[in-house]
Coordinates of C-alpha atoms and ligand atoms in Angstrom, one line a residue:
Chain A
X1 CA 30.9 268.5 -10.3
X2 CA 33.3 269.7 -12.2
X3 CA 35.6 269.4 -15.5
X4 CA 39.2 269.0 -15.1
X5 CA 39.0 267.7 -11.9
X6 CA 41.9 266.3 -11.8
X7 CA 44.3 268.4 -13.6
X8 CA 45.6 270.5 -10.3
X9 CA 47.3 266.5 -9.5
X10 CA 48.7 266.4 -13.1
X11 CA 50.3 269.8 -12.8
X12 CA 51.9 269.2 -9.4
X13 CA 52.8 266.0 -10.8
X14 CA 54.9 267.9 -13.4
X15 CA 57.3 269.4 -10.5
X16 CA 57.6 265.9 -8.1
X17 CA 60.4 263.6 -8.9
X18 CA 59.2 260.3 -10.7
X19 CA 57.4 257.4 -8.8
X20 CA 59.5 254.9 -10.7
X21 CA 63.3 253.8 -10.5
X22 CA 65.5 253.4 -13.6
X23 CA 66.2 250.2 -12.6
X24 CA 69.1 248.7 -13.2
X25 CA 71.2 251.7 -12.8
X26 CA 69.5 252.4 -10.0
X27 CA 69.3 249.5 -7.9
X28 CA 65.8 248.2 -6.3
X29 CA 64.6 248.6 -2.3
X30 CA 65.9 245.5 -0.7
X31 CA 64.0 244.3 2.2
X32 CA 65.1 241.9 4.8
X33 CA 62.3 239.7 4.0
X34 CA 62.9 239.4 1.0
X35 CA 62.7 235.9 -0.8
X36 CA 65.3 236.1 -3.5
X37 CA 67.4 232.6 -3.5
X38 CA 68.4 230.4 -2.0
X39 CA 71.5 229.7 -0.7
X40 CA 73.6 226.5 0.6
X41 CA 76.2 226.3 3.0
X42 CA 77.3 223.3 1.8
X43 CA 80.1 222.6 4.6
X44 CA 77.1 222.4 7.1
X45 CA 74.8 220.0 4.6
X46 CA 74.5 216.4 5.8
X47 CA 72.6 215.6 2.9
X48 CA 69.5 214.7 4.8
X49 CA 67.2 215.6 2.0
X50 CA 64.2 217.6 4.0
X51 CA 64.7 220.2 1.8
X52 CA 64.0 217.7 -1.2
X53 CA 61.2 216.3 0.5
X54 CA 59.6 219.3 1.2
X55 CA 60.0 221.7 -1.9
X56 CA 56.2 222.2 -3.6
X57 CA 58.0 223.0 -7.5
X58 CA 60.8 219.9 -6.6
X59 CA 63.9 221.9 -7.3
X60 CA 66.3 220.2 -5.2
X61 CA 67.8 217.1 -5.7
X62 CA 69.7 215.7 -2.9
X63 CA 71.9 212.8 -3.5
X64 CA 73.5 211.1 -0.5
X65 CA 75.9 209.0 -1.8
X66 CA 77.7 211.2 -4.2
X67 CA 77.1 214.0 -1.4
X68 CA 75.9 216.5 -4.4
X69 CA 73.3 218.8 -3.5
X70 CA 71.1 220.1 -6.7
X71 CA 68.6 222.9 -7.0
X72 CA 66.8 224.2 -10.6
X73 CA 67.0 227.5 -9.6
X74 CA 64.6 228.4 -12.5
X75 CA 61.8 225.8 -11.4
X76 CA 62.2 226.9 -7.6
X77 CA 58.9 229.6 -6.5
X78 CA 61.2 231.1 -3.7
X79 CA 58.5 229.9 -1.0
X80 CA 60.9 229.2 1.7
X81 CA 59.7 226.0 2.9
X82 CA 63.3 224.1 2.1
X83 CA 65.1 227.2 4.3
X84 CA 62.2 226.4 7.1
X85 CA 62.8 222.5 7.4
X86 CA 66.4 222.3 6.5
X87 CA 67.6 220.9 10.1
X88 CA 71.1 222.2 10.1
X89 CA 70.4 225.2 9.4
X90 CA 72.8 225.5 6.4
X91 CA 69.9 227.3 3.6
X92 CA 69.5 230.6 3.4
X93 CA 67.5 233.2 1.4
X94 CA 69.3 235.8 -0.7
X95 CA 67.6 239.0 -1.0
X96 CA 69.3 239.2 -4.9
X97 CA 67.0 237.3 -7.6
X98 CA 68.4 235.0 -9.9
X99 CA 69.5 236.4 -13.2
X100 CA 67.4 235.3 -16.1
X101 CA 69.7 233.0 -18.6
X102 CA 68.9 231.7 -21.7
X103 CA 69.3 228.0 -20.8
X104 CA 67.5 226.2 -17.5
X105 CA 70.6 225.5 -16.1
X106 CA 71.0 223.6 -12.4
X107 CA 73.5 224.7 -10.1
X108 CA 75.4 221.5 -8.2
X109 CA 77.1 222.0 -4.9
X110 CA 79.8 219.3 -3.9
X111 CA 79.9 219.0 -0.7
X112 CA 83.4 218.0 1.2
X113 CA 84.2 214.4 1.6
X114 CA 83.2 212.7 4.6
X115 CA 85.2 213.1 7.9
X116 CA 87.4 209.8 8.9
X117 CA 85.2 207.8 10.8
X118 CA 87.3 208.1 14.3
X119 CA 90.0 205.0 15.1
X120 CA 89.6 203.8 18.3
X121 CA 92.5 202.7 20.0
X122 CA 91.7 199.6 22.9
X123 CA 93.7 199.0 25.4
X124 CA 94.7 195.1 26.1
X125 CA 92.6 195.5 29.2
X126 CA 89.2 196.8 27.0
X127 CA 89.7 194.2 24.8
X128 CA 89.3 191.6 27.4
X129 CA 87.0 193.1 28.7
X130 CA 84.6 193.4 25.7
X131 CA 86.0 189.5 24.9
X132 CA 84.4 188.4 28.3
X133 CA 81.2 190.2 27.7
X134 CA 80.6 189.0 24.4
X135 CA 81.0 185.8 25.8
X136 CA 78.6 185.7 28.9
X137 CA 76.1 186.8 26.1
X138 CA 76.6 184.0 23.9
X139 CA 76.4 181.9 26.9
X140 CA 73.2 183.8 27.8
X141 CA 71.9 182.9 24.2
X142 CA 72.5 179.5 24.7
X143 CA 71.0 178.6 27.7
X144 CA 68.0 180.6 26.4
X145 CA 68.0 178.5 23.4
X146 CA 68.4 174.9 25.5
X147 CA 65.6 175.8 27.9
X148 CA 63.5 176.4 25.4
X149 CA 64.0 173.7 23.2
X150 CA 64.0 171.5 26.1
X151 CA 60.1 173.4 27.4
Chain B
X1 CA 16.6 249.4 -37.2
X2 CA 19.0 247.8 -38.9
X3 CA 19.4 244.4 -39.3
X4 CA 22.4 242.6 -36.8
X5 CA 25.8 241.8 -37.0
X6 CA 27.9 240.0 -34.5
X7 CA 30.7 241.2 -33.5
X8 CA 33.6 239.1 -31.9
X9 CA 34.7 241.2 -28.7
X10 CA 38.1 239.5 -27.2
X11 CA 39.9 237.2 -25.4
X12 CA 42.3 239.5 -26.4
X13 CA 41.7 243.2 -26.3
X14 CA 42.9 246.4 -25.6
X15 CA 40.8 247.3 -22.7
X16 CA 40.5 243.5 -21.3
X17 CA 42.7 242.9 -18.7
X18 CA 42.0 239.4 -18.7
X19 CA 40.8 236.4 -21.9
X20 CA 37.3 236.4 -22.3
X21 CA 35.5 236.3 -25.3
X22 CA 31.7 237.8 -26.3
X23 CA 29.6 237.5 -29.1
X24 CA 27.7 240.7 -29.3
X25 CA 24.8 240.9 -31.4
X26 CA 24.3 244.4 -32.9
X27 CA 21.5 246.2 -34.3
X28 CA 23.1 249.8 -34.8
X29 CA 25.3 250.3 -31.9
X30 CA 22.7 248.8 -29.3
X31 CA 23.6 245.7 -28.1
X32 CA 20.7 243.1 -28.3
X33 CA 22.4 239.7 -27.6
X34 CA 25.4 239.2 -25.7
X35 CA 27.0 235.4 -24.9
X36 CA 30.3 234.9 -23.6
X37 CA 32.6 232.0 -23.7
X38 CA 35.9 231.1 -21.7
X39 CA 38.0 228.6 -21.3
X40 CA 41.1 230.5 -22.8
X41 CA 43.7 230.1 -19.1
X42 CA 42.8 227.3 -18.4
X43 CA 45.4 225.7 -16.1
X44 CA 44.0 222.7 -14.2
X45 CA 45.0 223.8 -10.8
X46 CA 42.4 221.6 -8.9
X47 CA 43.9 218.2 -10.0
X48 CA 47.0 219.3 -8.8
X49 CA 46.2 218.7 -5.6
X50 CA 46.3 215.0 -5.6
X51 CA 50.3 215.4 -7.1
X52 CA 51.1 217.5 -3.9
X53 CA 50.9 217.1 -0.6
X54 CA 48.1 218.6 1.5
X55 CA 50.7 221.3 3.2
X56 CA 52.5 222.3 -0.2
X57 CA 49.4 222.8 -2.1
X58 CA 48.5 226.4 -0.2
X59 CA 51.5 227.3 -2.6
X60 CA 49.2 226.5 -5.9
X61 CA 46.2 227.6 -4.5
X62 CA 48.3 230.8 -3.9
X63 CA 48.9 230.8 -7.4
X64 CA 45.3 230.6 -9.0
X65 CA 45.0 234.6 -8.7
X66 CA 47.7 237.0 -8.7
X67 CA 45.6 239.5 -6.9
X68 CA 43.6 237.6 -4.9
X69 CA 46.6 235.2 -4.3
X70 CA 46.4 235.6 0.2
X71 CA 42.6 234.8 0.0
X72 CA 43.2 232.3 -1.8
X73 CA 46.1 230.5 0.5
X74 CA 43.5 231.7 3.0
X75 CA 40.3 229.8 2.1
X76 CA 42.1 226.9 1.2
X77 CA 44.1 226.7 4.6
X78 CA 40.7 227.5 6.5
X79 CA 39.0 224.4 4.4
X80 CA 41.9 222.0 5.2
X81 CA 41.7 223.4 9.1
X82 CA 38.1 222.3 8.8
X83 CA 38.4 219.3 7.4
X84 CA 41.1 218.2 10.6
X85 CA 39.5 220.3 13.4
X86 CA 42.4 222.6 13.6
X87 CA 42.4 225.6 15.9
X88 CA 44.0 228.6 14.8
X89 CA 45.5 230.7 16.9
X90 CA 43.7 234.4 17.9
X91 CA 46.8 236.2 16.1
X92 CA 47.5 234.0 13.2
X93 CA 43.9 235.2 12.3
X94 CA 44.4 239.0 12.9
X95 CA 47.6 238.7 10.4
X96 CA 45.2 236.9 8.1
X97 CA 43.0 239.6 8.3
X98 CA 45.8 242.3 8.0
X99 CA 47.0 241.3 4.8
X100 CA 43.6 239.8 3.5
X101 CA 42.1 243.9 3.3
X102 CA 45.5 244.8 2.4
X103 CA 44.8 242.4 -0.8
X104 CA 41.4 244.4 -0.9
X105 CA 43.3 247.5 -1.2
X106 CA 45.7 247.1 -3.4
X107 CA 42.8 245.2 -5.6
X108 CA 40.5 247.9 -6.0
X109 CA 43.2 250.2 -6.3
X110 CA 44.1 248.1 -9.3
X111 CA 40.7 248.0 -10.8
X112 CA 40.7 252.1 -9.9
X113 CA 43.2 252.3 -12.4
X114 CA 42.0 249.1 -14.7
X115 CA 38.6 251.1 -14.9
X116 CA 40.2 254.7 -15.7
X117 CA 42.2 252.7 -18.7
X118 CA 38.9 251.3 -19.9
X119 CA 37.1 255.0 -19.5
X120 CA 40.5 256.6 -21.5
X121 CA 41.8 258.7 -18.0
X122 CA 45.2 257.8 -18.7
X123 CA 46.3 260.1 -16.2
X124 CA 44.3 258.5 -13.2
X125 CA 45.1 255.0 -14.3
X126 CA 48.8 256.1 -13.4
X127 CA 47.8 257.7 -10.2
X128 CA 46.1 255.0 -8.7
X129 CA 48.7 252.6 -9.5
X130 CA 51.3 254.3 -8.1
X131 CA 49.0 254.7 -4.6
X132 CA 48.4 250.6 -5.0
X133 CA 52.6 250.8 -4.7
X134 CA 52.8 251.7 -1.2
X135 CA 50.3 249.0 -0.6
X136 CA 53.2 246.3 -2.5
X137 CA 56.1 247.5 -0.8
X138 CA 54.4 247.0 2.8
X139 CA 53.3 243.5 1.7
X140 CA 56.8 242.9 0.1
X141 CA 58.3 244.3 3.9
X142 CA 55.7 241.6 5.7
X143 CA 56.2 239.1 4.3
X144 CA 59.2 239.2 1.3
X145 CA 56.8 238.7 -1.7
X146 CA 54.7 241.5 -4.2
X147 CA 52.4 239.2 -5.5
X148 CA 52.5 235.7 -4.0
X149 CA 53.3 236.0 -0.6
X150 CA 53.7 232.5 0.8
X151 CA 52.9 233.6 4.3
X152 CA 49.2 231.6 4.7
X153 CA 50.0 227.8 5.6
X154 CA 47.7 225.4 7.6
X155 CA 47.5 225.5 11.0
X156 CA 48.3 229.4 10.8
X157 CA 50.8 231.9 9.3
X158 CA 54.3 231.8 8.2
X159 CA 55.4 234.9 9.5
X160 CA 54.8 237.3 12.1
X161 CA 55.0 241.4 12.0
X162 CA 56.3 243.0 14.8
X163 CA 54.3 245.4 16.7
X164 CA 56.9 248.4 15.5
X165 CA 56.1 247.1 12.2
X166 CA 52.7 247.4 12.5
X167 CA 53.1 251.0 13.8
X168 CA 54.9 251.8 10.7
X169 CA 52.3 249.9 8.1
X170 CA 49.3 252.5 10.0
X171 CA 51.5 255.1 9.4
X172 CA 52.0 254.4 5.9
X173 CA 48.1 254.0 5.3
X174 CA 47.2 257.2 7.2
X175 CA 49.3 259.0 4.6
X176 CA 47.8 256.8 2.2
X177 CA 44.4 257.6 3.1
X178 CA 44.8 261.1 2.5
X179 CA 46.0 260.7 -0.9
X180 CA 43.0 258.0 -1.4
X181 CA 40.3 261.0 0.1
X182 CA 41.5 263.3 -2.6
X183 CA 41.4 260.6 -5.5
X184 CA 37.4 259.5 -4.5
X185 CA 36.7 263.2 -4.4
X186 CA 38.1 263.7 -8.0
X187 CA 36.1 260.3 -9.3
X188 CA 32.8 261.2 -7.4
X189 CA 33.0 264.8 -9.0
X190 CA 34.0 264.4 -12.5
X191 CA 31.6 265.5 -15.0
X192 CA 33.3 263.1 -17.3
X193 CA 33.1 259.6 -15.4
X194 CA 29.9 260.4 -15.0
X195 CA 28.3 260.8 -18.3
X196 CA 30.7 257.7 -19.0
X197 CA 29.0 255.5 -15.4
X198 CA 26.0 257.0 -14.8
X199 CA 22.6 254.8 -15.5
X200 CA 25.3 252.3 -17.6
X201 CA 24.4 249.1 -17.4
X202 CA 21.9 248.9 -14.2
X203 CA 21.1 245.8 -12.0
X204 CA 18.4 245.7 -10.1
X205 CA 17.7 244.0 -6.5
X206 CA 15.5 241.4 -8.3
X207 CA 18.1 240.3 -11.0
X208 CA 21.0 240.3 -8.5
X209 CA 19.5 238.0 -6.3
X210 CA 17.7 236.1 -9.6
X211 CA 20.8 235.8 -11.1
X212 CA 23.5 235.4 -8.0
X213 CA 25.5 237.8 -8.7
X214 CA 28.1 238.5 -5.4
X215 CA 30.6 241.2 -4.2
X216 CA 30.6 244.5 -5.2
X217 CA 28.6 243.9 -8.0
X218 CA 25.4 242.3 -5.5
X219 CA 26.2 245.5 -3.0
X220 CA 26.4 248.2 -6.1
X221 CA 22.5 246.7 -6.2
X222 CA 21.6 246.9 -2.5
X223 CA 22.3 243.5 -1.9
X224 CA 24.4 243.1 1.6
X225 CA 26.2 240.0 0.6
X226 CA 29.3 240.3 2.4
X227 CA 30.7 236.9 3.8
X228 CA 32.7 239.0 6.1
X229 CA 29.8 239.5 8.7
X230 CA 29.1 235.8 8.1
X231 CA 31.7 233.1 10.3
X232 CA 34.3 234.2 8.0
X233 CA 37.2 234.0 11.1
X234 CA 39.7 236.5 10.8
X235 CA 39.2 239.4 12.9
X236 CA 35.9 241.0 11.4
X237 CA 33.8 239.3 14.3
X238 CA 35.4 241.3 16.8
X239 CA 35.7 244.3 14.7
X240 CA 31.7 244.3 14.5
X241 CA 31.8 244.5 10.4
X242 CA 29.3 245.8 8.5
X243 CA 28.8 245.8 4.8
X244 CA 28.7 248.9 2.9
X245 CA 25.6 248.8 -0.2
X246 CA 24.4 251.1 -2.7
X247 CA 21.3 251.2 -4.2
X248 CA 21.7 252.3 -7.7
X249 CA 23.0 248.9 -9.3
X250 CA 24.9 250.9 -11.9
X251 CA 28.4 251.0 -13.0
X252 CA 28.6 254.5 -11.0
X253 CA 27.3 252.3 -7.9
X254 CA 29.8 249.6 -8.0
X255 CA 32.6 251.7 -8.7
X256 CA 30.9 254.2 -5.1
X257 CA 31.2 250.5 -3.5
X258 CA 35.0 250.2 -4.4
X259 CA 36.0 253.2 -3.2
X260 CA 34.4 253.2 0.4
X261 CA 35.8 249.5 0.8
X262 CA 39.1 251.2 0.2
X263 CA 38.5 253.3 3.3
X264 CA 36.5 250.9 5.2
X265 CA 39.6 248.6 4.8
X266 CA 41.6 250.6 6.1
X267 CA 39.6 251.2 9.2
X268 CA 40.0 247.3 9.7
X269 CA 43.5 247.2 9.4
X270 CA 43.6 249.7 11.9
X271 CA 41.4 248.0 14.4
X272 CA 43.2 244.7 14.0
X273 CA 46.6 246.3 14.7
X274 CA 44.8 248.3 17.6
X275 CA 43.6 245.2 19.3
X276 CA 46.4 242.3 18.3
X277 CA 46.5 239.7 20.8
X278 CA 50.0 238.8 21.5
X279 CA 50.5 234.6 21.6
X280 CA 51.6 232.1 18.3
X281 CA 51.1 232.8 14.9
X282 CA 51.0 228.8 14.2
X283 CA 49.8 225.4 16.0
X284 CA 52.1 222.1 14.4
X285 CA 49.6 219.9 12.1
X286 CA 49.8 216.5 13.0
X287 CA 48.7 213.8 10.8
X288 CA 46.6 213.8 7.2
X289 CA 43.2 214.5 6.3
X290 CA 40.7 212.1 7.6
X291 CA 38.6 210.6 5.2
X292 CA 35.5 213.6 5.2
X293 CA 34.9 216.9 3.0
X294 CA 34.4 219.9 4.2
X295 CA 33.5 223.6 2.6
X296 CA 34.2 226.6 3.8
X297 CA 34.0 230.6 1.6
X298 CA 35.8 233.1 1.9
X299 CA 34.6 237.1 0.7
X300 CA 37.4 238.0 -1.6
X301 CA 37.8 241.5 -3.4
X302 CA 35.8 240.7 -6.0
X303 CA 33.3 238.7 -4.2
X304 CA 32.1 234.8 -2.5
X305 CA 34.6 232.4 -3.2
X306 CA 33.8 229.2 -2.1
X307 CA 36.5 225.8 -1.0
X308 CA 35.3 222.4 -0.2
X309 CA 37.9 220.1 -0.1
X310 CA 37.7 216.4 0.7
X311 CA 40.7 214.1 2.2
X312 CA 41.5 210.7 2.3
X313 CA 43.8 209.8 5.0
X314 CA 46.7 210.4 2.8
X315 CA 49.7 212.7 2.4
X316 CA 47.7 214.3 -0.7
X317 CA 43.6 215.4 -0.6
X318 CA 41.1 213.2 -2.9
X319 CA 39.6 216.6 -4.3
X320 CA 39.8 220.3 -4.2
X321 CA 36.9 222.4 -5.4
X322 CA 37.1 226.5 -6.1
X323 CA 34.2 228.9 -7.2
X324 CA 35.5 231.8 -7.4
X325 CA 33.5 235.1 -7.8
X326 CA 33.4 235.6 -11.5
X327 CA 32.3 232.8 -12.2
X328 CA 29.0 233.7 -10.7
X329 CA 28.7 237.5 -11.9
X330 CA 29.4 236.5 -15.7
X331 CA 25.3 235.6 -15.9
X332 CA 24.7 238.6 -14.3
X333 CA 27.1 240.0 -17.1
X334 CA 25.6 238.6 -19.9
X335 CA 22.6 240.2 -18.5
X336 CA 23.5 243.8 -18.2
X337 CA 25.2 243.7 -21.6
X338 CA 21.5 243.7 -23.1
X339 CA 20.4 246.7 -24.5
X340 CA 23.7 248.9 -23.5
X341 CA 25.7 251.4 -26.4
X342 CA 28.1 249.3 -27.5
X343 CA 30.9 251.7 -26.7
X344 CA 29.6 251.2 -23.0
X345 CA 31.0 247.3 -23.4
X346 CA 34.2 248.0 -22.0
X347 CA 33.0 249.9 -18.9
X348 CA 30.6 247.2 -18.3
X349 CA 33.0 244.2 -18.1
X350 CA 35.4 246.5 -16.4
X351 CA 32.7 247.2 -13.5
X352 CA 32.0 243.7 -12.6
X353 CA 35.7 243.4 -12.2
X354 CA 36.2 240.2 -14.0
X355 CA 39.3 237.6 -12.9
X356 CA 39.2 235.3 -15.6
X357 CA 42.6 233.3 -15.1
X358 CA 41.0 232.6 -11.4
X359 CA 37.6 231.8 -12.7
X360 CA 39.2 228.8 -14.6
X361 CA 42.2 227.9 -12.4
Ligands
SF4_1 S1 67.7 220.0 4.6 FE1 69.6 221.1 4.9 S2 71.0 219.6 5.7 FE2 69.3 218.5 4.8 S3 70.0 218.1 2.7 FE3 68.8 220.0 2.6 S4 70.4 221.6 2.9 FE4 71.4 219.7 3.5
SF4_2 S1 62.3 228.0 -2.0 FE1 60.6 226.6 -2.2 S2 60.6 226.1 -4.3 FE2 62.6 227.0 -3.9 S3 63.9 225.3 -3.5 FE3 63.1 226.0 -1.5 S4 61.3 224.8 -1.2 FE4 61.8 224.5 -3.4

């Protein structure tokens, strides 16, 4: 047993560079796992809303209709579980943390109108076609309808 | 003898990490009377569980400890698995295991330094929190977090390390482990901790198991109550774990017991990356809860913690129940506190290793 036992450590200590980083001039270790935040491609979304359904803190907002896609980036946990289920594929996790701001603001993504549905062009030949068969169905209905009113 | 004053001793306090309040009774310095109240964090964590779903909860129970946060995903994903008969696969529970005595490390590391604060070795609290780093930056290379890790879910684990990976982490800890030798060898032989640990605040094998204390605090007695030789899962079974015990029940004992676990969790992590089986990390969970309970425990850092959960063939579980460790070493607590210098306080509470913000969720 002794006194002082440590201070051979604290005097090599004195000639080793620090263990800490003077952070922010010098800039953290990044790692690729990293959960930092997340990111939308919002071209890809389809506005599906797993991501929604799925977040634990509720953070994303998904709305459909409008085709806006809304996440509290200060109430997210960064757990990944919206980047996981999104079926497109269009989240992402940013190594880089969210600044700190002085407000809980939320960040909206608009996504791009909806594509033209596609305008289909029938020939007069399709269009009797599909004229016929509508009609042997009704037809069909019918009968189906007199035999069994008449059973 | 003087006649006694009571003095107020926290929630907040210079060597407490965490709130807890004690009233010590006083005659001259000797403590006669100690009783301790919490109830200071208290964030009603357990109710949560019927506003979440059963599969986003493991991200609250994460959060009810910020050092103990995998064990915790852990015991509550292994209660859920119980409670739906859910198979985990061989590797999912090595990872578990990996990462759950990585927790242990980086724990007693903390409470290495936590302690030194409390003794006034400024210069060791530094060291071993700069040792505990390495331990953060391979969790934060894992699995993308330092302190919550999201990487426990039901049904298995989030993310898998490859084997290169897991090269590298036993690299890391081999250099570690040398650095961790020389610190135990400068805590076993200074005169100082010592005359500071040393016959402080003793426990014997009758009181620990009278009073229930667990973890390091029922080992530092002679106690083997380690749930890791019990049907914890994981990997120990294989591993052939043994618990490691002191006899002397004093704050000198439990802080011996923290330092070999530091090595002997080491060993484990070796073994598990030695014998990893290859195959999934995850099987899909079908379904909700069925309408049962089930409990299940899980041998944190600190000690027993115990999960019983009970479903209700819905989305979200009727009830979620957590004892965690400090809860049952604060009687034992109250009872080493009796008779102590009151200058030995500190080291006291600091020995048990108290996690109060987990005690009361
Ligand atoms: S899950 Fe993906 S595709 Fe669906 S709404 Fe969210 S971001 Fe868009
Ligand atoms: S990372 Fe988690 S908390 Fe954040 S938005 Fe995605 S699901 Fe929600």
């Amino acid at each position: 047993m002794s006194y002082l036992a440590f201070a051979r450590e604290m005097i090599g200590n004195l000639f080793k560079p620090p263990a800490t980083s003077e952070y922010p001039f010098t800039p953290t270790k990044v790692y690729e796992a990293d959960r930092g935040k997340v990111l939308n491609d919002i071209n890809n979304c389809i506005f599906c809303g797993m991501c929604m359904r799925n977040c634990p803190s509720d953070a994303i907002t998904v709305d459909r209709n409008a085709r806006t896609w809304k996440i509290n980036r200060f109430a997210c946990v960064q757990c990944r579980e919206c980047v996981t289920n999104c079926p497109k594929k269009c989240l992402s996790m940013d190594t880089e943390y969210t600044a700190p701001d002085t407000k809980k603001t939320e960040e909206v993504l608009q996504g791009p109108p909806p594509p033209p549905k596609p305008q289909v062009v029938l020939t007069e030949a399709q269009k009797a076609a599909i004229a016929a068969a509508q009609a042997k169905k009704a037809a069909a209905a019918k009968a189906a309808a007199e035999s069994k009113a008449n059973a | 003898m003087g006649k006694s004053t009571v003095i107020p001793f926290g929630p907040q306090h210079p060597v407490l990490p965490e709130p807890i309040h004690l009233d010590l009774e006083l005659q001259d310095e000797k403590v006669v009377r100690a009783s301790t109240s919490i109830g200071y964090v208290h964030r009603g964590l357990e109710k949560l569980v019927e506003k979440r779903g059963f599969q986003e909860y493991v991200y609250v129970a994460e959060r009810v400890c910020g050092i103990c946060s995998f064990g915790h995903g852990w015991g509550y994903s292994k209660a859920v698995e119980g409670l739906m008969g859910i198979e985990v696969p061989k590797r999912a529970e090595y990872l578990r295991t990996i990462w759950h005595e990585l927790s242990r490390l980086h724990s007693h590391l903390l409470w290495v330094g936590l302690g030194a604060d409390g003794m006034g070795f400024e210069s060791l609290f530094m060291h071993a929190w700069r040792l505990r780093e390495i331990i953060l930056d391979i969790f934060e290379s894992t699995t993308g977090g330092r302190v919550i890790f999201s990487a426990c879910k039901v049904g298995g684990v989030r993310r898998d390390i490859a084997d290169s990976e897991l090269k590298e982490i036993v690299a890391r800890l081999d250099k570690l482990k040398k650095e961790i030798d020389a610190m135990i060898y400068i805590i076993l032989g200074d005169e100082t901790i010592h005359a500071r640990l040393r016959r402080v605040g003793v426990v014997t094998l009758e009181d620990a198991i009278a009073l229930g204390c667990v973890g390091p605090t029922a080992r530092a007695s002679g106690l083997p109550l380690d749930y890791r030789c019990g049907d914890e899962g994981g990997a120990y079974k294989d591993l052939g774990f043994r618990p490691i015990t002191e006899t002397e029940g004093d704050c000198f004992a439990r802080c011996k017991v923290r330092l070999r676990e530091l090595l002997q969790s080491i060993d484990i992590i070796k073994g598990c990356v030695e014998n990893m089986p290859a195959g999934d990390i995850a099987v899909p969970v079908k379904g909700f809860p069925p309408a049962a309970e089930h409990f299940t425990r899980v041998e944190q850092p600190r000690g027993e913690a115990l999960y019983y959960v009970k479903g209700n063939k819905t989305k979200n579980l009727e009830r979620f129940r957590l004892r965690t460790p400090t809860n049952v070493n604060i009687p034992v607590l109250v009872k080493m506190l009796q008779g102590c210098d009151l200058a030995d306080v500190p080291n006291i509470i600091l020995t048990i290793d108290p996690c109060i913000s987990c005690c009361e969720r």
